[in-house]
Amino acid sequence: MNNRIYPEVFFTRELNSFKVKILELHCPKCFSTDIYADLKDIYVCKECSDKNDFKDLLTTEQVRDRKIKNILS
Ligand SMILES: [Zn+2]
């Protein structure tokens, strides 16, 4: 591998991590927003180490709904 070329996979990972921050997505398990993307397009929570697909991450609104549901259940 040529060391002078920044591998595309690293760029994708950084971009995906940035996307999670911008969209303020939450971990579906502990609701933390401290999430980073790994090299296989899996999103890892730094708080609880939970791994999720992008589609499984929650928006702030979904977190709110889930908390309300938990209170009511
Ligand atoms: Zn978590």
mmCIF file with all atom_site columns, C-alpha atoms and ligand atoms in Angstrom:
data_model
loop_
_atom_site.group_PDB
_atom_site.id
_atom_site.type_symbol
_atom_site.label_atom_id
_atom_site.label_alt_id
_atom_site.label_comp_id
_atom_site.label_asym_id
_atom_site.label_entity_id
_atom_site.label_seq_id
_atom_site.pdbx_PDB_ins_code
_atom_site.Cartn_x
_atom_site.Cartn_y
_atom_site.Cartn_z
_atom_site.occupancy
_atom_site.B_iso_or_equiv
_atom_site.pdbx_formal_charge
_atom_site.auth_seq_id
_atom_site.auth_comp_id
_atom_site.auth_asym_id
_atom_site.auth_atom_id
_atom_site.pdbx_PDB_model_num
ATOM   1  C  CA . MET A 1 1  ? 0.000   0.000  0.000  1.00 0.00 ? 1  MET A CA 1
ATOM   2  C  CA . ASN A 1 2  ? 1.271   3.463  -0.812 1.00 0.00 ? 2  ASN A CA 1
ATOM   3  C  CA . ASN A 1 3  ? 1.617   5.365  2.456  1.00 0.00 ? 3  ASN A CA 1
ATOM   4  C  CA . ARG A 1 4  ? 1.209   8.698  0.787  1.00 0.00 ? 4  ARG A CA 1
ATOM   5  C  CA . ILE A 1 5  ? -2.350  7.987  -0.230 1.00 0.00 ? 5  ILE A CA 1
ATOM   6  C  CA . TYR A 1 6  ? -4.980  8.427  2.471  1.00 0.00 ? 6  TYR A CA 1
ATOM   7  C  CA . PRO A 1 7  ? -7.065  5.258  2.259  1.00 0.00 ? 7  PRO A CA 1
ATOM   8  C  CA . GLU A 1 8  ? -10.623 5.878  1.175  1.00 0.00 ? 8  GLU A CA 1
ATOM   9  C  CA . VAL A 1 9  ? -11.959 3.655  3.952  1.00 0.00 ? 9  VAL A CA 1
ATOM   10 C  CA . PHE A 1 10 ? -10.542 6.023  6.572  1.00 0.00 ? 10 PHE A CA 1
ATOM   11 C  CA . PHE A 1 11 ? -12.102 8.973  4.836  1.00 0.00 ? 11 PHE A CA 1
ATOM   12 C  CA . THR A 1 12 ? -15.475 7.197  4.790  1.00 0.00 ? 12 THR A CA 1
ATOM   13 C  CA . ARG A 1 13 ? -15.149 6.422  8.483  1.00 0.00 ? 13 ARG A CA 1
ATOM   14 C  CA . GLU A 1 14 ? -14.408 10.032 9.376  1.00 0.00 ? 14 GLU A CA 1
ATOM   15 C  CA . LEU A 1 15 ? -17.277 11.215 7.210  1.00 0.00 ? 15 LEU A CA 1
ATOM   16 C  CA . ASN A 1 16 ? -19.691 8.745  8.838  1.00 0.00 ? 16 ASN A CA 1
ATOM   17 C  CA . SER A 1 17 ? -18.612 9.794  12.330 1.00 0.00 ? 17 SER A CA 1
ATOM   18 C  CA . PHE A 1 18 ? -19.121 13.405 11.335 1.00 0.00 ? 18 PHE A CA 1
ATOM   19 C  CA . LYS A 1 19 ? -22.575 12.578 9.962  1.00 0.00 ? 19 LYS A CA 1
ATOM   20 C  CA . VAL A 1 20 ? -23.626 11.081 13.317 1.00 0.00 ? 20 VAL A CA 1
ATOM   21 C  CA . LYS A 1 21 ? -22.486 14.254 15.092 1.00 0.00 ? 21 LYS A CA 1
ATOM   22 C  CA . ILE A 1 22 ? -24.269 16.586 12.695 1.00 0.00 ? 22 ILE A CA 1
ATOM   23 C  CA . LEU A 1 23 ? -27.525 14.626 12.857 1.00 0.00 ? 23 LEU A CA 1
ATOM   24 C  CA . GLU A 1 24 ? -27.159 14.276 16.652 1.00 0.00 ? 24 GLU A CA 1
ATOM   25 C  CA . LEU A 1 25 ? -27.927 10.581 16.546 1.00 0.00 ? 25 LEU A CA 1
ATOM   26 C  CA . HIS A 1 26 ? -28.131 8.559  19.738 1.00 0.00 ? 26 HIS A CA 1
ATOM   27 C  CA . CYS A 1 27 ? -27.198 5.057  20.788 1.00 0.00 ? 27 CYS A CA 1
ATOM   28 C  CA . PRO A 1 28 ? -30.425 2.970  20.943 1.00 0.00 ? 28 PRO A CA 1
ATOM   29 C  CA . LYS A 1 29 ? -29.216 1.300  24.141 1.00 0.00 ? 29 LYS A CA 1
ATOM   30 C  CA . CYS A 1 30 ? -27.916 4.085  26.413 1.00 0.00 ? 30 CYS A CA 1
ATOM   31 C  CA . PHE A 1 31 ? -28.945 7.140  24.332 1.00 0.00 ? 31 PHE A CA 1
ATOM   32 C  CA . SER A 1 32 ? -25.407 8.528  24.274 1.00 0.00 ? 32 SER A CA 1
ATOM   33 C  CA . THR A 1 33 ? -24.390 10.669 21.302 1.00 0.00 ? 33 THR A CA 1
ATOM   34 C  CA . ASP A 1 34 ? -20.768 9.635  21.736 1.00 0.00 ? 34 ASP A CA 1
ATOM   35 C  CA . ILE A 1 35 ? -20.767 7.377  18.693 1.00 0.00 ? 35 ILE A CA 1
ATOM   36 C  CA . TYR A 1 36 ? -18.124 6.724  16.094 1.00 0.00 ? 36 TYR A CA 1
ATOM   37 C  CA . ALA A 1 37 ? -18.156 4.791  12.839 1.00 0.00 ? 37 ALA A CA 1
ATOM   38 C  CA . ASP A 1 38 ? -15.794 1.877  12.388 1.00 0.00 ? 38 ASP A CA 1
ATOM   39 C  CA . LEU A 1 39 ? -14.280 0.648  9.153  1.00 0.00 ? 39 LEU A CA 1
ATOM   40 C  CA . LYS A 1 40 ? -17.103 -1.744 8.340  1.00 0.00 ? 40 LYS A CA 1
ATOM   41 C  CA . ASP A 1 41 ? -19.829 0.894  8.411  1.00 0.00 ? 41 ASP A CA 1
ATOM   42 C  CA . ILE A 1 42 ? -20.857 -0.160 11.908 1.00 0.00 ? 42 ILE A CA 1
ATOM   43 C  CA . TYR A 1 43 ? -21.560 2.526  14.492 1.00 0.00 ? 43 TYR A CA 1
ATOM   44 C  CA . VAL A 1 44 ? -20.008 1.970  17.898 1.00 0.00 ? 44 VAL A CA 1
ATOM   45 C  CA . CYS A 1 45 ? -21.118 3.697  21.094 1.00 0.00 ? 45 CYS A CA 1
ATOM   46 C  CA . LYS A 1 46 ? -18.221 4.859  23.266 1.00 0.00 ? 46 LYS A CA 1
ATOM   47 C  CA . GLU A 1 47 ? -20.352 4.674  26.409 1.00 0.00 ? 47 GLU A CA 1
ATOM   48 C  CA . CYS A 1 48 ? -21.688 1.116  26.252 1.00 0.00 ? 48 CYS A CA 1
ATOM   49 C  CA . SER A 1 49 ? -19.766 -0.336 23.283 1.00 0.00 ? 49 SER A CA 1
ATOM   50 C  CA . ASP A 1 50 ? -23.036 -1.212 21.560 1.00 0.00 ? 50 ASP A CA 1
ATOM   51 C  CA . LYS A 1 51 ? -22.711 -1.721 17.801 1.00 0.00 ? 51 LYS A CA 1
ATOM   52 C  CA . ASN A 1 52 ? -25.437 -0.669 15.411 1.00 0.00 ? 52 ASN A CA 1
ATOM   53 C  CA . ASP A 1 53 ? -26.261 -0.053 11.778 1.00 0.00 ? 53 ASP A CA 1
ATOM   54 C  CA . PHE A 1 54 ? -26.847 3.531  10.808 1.00 0.00 ? 54 PHE A CA 1
ATOM   55 C  CA . LYS A 1 55 ? -30.589 2.909  10.469 1.00 0.00 ? 55 LYS A CA 1
ATOM   56 C  CA . ASP A 1 56 ? -30.762 1.717  14.096 1.00 0.00 ? 56 ASP A CA 1
ATOM   57 C  CA . LEU A 1 57 ? -29.412 4.944  15.565 1.00 0.00 ? 57 LEU A CA 1
ATOM   58 C  CA . LEU A 1 58 ? -32.037 7.183  17.118 1.00 0.00 ? 58 LEU A CA 1
ATOM   59 C  CA . THR A 1 59 ? -32.804 10.824 16.490 1.00 0.00 ? 59 THR A CA 1
ATOM   60 C  CA . THR A 1 60 ? -33.382 13.104 19.467 1.00 0.00 ? 60 THR A CA 1
ATOM   61 C  CA . GLU A 1 61 ? -37.113 12.854 18.801 1.00 0.00 ? 61 GLU A CA 1
ATOM   62 C  CA . GLN A 1 62 ? -37.043 9.060  18.770 1.00 0.00 ? 62 GLN A CA 1
ATOM   63 C  CA . VAL A 1 63 ? -35.125 9.058  22.058 1.00 0.00 ? 63 VAL A CA 1
ATOM   64 C  CA . ARG A 1 64 ? -37.775 11.285 23.590 1.00 0.00 ? 64 ARG A CA 1
ATOM   65 C  CA . ASP A 1 65 ? -40.569 9.001  22.357 1.00 0.00 ? 65 ASP A CA 1
ATOM   66 C  CA . ARG A 1 66 ? -38.789 5.966  23.709 1.00 0.00 ? 66 ARG A CA 1
ATOM   67 C  CA . LYS A 1 67 ? -38.300 7.564  27.133 1.00 0.00 ? 67 LYS A CA 1
ATOM   68 C  CA . ILE A 1 68 ? -41.963 8.512  27.302 1.00 0.00 ? 68 ILE A CA 1
ATOM   69 C  CA . LYS A 1 69 ? -42.869 4.962  26.347 1.00 0.00 ? 69 LYS A CA 1
ATOM   70 C  CA . ASN A 1 70 ? -40.622 3.613  29.111 1.00 0.00 ? 70 ASN A CA 1
ATOM   71 C  CA . ILE A 1 71 ? -42.265 5.877  31.677 1.00 0.00 ? 71 ILE A CA 1
ATOM   72 C  CA . LEU A 1 72 ? -45.722 4.820  30.591 1.00 0.00 ? 72 LEU A CA 1
ATOM   73 C  CA . SER A 1 73 ? -44.989 1.117  30.419 1.00 0.00 ? 73 SER A CA 1
HETATM 74 ZN ZN . ZN  B 2 .  ? -24.593 3.270  24.137 1.00 0.00 ? 1  ZN  B ZN 1
#
